[in-house]
PDB file of C-alpha atoms in Angstrom:
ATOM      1  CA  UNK A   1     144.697 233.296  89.217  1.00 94.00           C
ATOM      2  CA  UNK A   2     140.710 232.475  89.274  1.00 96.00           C
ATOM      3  CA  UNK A   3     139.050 229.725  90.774  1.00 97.00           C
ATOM      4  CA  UNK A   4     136.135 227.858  89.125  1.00 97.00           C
ATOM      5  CA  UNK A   5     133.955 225.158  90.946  1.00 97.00           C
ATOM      6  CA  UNK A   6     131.800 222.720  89.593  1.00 96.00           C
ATOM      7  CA  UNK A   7     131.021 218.733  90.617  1.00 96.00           C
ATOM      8  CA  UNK A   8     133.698 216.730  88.775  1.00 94.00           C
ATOM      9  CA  UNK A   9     130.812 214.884  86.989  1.00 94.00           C
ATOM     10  CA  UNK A  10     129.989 218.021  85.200  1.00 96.00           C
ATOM     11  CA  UNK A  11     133.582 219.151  83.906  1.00 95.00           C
ATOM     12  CA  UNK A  12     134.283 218.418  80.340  1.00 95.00           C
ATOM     13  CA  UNK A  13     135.988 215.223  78.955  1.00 94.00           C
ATOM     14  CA  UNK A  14     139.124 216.889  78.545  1.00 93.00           C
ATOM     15  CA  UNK A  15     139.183 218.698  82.007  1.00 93.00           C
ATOM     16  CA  UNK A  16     138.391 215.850  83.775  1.00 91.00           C
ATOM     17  CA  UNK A  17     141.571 214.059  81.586  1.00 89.00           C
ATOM     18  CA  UNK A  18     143.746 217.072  82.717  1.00 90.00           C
ATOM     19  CA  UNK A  19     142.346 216.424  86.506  1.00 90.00           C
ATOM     20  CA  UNK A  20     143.268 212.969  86.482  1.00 85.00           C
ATOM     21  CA  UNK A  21     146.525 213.593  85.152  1.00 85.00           C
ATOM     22  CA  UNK A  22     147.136 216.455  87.597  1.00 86.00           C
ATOM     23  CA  UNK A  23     147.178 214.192  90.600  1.00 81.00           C
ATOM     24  CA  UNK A  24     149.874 211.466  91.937  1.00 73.00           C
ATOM     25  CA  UNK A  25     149.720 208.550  89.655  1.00 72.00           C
ATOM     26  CA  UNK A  26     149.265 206.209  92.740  1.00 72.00           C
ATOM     27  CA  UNK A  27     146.940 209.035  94.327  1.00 73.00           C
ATOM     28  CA  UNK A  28     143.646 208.792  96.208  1.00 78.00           C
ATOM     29  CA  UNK A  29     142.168 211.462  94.041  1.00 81.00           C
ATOM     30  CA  UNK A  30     142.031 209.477  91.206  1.00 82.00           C
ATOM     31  CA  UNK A  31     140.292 206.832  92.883  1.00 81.00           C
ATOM     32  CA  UNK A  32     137.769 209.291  94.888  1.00 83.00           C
ATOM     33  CA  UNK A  33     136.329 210.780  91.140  1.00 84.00           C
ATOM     34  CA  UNK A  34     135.099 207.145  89.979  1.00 82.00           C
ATOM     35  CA  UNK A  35     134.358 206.522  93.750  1.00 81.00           C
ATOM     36  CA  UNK A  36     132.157 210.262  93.833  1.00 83.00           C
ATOM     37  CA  UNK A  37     131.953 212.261  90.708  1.00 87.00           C
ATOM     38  CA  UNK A  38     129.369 214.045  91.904  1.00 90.00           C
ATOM     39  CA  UNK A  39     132.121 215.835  94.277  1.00 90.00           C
ATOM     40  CA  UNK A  40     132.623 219.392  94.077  1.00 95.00           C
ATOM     41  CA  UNK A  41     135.927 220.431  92.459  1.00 95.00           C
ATOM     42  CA  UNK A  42     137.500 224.070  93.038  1.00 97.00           C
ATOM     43  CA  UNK A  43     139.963 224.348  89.861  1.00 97.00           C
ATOM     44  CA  UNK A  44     142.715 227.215  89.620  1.00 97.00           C
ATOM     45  CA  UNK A  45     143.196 228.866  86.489  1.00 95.00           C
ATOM     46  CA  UNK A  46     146.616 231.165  85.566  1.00 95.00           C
ATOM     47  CA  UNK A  47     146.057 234.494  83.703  1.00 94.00           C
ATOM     48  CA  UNK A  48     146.954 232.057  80.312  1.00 93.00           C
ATOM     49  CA  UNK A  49     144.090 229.586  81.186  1.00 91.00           C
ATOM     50  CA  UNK A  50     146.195 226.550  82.807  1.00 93.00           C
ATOM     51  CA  UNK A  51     145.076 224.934  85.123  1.00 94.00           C
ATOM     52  CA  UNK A  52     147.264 225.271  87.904  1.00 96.00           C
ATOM     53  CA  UNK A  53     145.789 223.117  90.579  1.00 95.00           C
ATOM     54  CA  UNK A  54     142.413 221.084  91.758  1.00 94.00           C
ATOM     55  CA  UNK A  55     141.141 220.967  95.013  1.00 94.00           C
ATOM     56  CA  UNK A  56     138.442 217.495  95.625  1.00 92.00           C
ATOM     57  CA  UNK A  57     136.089 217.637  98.686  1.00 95.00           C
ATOM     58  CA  UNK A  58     134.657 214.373  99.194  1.00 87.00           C
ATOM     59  CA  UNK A  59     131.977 213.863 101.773  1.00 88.00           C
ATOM     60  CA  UNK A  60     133.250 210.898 103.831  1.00 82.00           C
ATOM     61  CA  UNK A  61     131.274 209.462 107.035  1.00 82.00           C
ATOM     62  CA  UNK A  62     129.592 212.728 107.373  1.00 86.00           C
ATOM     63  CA  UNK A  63     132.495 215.118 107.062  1.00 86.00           C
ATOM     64  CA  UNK A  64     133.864 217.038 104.046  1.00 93.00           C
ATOM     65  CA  UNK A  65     137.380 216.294 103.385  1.00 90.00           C
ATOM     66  CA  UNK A  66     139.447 218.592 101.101  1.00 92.00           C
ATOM     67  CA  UNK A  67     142.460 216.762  98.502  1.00 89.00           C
ATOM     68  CA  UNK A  68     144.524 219.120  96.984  1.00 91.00           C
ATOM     69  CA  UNK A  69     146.970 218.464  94.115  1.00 91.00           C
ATOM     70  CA  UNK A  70     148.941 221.285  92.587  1.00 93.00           C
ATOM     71  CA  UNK A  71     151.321 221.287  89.733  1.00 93.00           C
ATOM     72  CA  UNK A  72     154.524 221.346  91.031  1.00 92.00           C
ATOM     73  CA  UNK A  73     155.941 224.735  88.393  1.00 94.00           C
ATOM     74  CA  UNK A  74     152.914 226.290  90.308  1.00 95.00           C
ATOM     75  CA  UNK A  75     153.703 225.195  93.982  1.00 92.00           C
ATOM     76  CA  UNK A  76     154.850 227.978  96.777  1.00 91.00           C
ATOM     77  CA  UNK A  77     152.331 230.236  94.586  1.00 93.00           C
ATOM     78  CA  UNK A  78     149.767 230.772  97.204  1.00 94.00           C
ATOM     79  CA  UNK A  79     147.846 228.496  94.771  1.00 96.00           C
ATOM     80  CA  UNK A  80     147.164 225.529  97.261  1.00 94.00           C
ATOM     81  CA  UNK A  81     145.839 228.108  99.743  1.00 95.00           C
ATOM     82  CA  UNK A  82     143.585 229.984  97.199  1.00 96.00           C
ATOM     83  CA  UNK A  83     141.843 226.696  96.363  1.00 96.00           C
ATOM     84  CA  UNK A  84     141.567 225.259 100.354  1.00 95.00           C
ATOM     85  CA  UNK A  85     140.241 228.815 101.355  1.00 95.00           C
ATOM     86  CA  UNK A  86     137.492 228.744  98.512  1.00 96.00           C
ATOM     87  CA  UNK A  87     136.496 225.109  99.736  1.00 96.00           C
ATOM     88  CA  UNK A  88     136.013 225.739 103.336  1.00 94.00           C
ATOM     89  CA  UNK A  89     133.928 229.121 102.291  1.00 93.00           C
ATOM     90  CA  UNK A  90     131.608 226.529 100.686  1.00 94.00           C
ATOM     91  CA  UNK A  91     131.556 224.008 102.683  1.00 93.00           C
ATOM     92  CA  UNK A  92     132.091 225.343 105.965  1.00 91.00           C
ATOM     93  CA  UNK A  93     134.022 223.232 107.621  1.00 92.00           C
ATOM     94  CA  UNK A  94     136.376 220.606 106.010  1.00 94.00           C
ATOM     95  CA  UNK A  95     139.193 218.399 107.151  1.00 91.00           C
ATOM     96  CA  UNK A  96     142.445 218.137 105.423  1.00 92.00           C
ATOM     97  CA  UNK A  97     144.315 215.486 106.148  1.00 87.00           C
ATOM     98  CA  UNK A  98     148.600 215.805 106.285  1.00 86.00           C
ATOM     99  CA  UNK A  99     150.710 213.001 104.906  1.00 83.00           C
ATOM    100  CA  UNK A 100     154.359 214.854 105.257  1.00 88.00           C
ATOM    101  CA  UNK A 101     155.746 217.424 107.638  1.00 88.00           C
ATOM    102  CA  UNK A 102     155.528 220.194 104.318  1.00 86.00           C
ATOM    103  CA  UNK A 103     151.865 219.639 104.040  1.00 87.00           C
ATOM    104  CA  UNK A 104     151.036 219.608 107.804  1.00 90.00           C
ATOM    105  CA  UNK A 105     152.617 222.953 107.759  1.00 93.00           C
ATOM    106  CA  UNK A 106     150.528 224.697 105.212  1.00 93.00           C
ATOM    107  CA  UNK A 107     147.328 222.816 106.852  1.00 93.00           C
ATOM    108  CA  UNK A 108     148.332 223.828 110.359  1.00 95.00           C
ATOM    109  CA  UNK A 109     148.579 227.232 108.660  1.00 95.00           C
ATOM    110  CA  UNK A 110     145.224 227.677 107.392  1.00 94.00           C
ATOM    111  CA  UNK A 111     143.966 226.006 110.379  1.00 94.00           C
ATOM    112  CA  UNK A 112     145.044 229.221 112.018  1.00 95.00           C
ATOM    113  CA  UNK A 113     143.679 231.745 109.332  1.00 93.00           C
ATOM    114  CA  UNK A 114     139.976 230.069 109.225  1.00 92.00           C
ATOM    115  CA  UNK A 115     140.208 228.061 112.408  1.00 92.00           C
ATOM    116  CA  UNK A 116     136.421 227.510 112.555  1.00 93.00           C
ATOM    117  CA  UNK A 117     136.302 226.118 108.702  1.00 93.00           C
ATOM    118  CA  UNK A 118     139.046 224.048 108.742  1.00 95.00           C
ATOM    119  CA  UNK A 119     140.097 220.976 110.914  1.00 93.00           C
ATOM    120  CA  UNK A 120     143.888 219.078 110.387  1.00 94.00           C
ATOM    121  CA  UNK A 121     144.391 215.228 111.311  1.00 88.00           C
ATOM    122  CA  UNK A 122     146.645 212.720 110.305  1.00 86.00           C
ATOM    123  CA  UNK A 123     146.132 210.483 107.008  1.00 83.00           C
ATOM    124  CA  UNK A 124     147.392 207.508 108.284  1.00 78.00           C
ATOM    125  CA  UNK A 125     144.863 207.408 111.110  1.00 80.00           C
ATOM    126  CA  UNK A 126     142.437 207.125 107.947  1.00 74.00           C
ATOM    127  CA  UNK A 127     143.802 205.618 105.227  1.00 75.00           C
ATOM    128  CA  UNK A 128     142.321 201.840 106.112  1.00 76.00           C
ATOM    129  CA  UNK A 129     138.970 203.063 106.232  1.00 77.00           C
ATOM    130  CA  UNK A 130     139.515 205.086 102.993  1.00 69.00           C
ATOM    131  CA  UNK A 131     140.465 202.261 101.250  1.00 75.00           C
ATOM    132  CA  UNK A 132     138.154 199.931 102.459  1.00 78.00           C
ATOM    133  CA  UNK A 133     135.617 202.378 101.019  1.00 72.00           C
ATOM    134  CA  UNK A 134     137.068 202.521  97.846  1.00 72.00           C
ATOM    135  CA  UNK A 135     137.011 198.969  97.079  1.00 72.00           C
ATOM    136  CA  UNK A 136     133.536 198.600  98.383  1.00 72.00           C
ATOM    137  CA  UNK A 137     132.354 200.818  95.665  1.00 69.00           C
ATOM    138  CA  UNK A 138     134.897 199.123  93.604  1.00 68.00           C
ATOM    139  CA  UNK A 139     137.092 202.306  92.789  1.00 58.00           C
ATOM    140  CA  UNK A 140     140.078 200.833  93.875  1.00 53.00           C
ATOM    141  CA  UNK A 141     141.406 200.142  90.390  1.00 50.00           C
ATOM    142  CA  UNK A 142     141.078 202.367  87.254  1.00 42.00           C
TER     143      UNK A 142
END
């Protein structure tokens, strides 16, 4: 597996079609790349040149937040964790937010294995004010 990272505005048509449609179809991270394209994207490749999985870290009210969305024939990979790790060596410090018990798990995780560069809350203590920022910059709907 190797991990490339560029802004999403900079990908390629087609990558940025294969992003999109590597997502949730109701997912935020859909509505975050019209909302920021000039986010950075970390992008896992396999050996064959699929991508695997995306990670999007969108600066939000002054923090970096990390979305992750892997391909489910790729999940339980390490591939998740690859492309988190990456992100918080860039950035620092980033804050991933949980939405189920698997994903607090993992998060919880790599809290523990790069405590300093990574903080874990609760989406649904966020989600209004997410939203309400999407449809201010009118990226609600695409």
């Amino acid at each position: 597996m190797r991990i490339r990272s560029k802004r999403y505005s900079n990908w390629d048509n087609r990558t940025k079609q294969i992003l999109k449609n590597l997502t949730l179809s109701d997912g935020y991270m859909r509505h975050y790349v019209v909302a920021a394209p000039n986010s950075r994207t970390f992008l896992a490749y396999s050996t064959g040149g699929e991508v695997m999985g995306w990670t999007l870290v969108l600066e939000f009210q002054g923090n970096f937040e990390a979305n992750t969305f892997v391909d489910p024939k790729w999940r339980r990979q390490g591939v998740a964790t690859r492309l988190i790790l990456s992100a918080a060596r860039r950035f620092g410090r980033l804050i991933l937010y949980y939405w189920n018990d698997e994903n607090q798990a993992l998060f919880y995780e790599l809290r523990n294995r790069a405590p300093r560069e990574i903080e874990v809350a609760c989406w649904w203590n966020v989600q209004h004010a997410h939203e309400k920022w999407l449809r201010l910059v009118k990226a609600w709907h695409i």
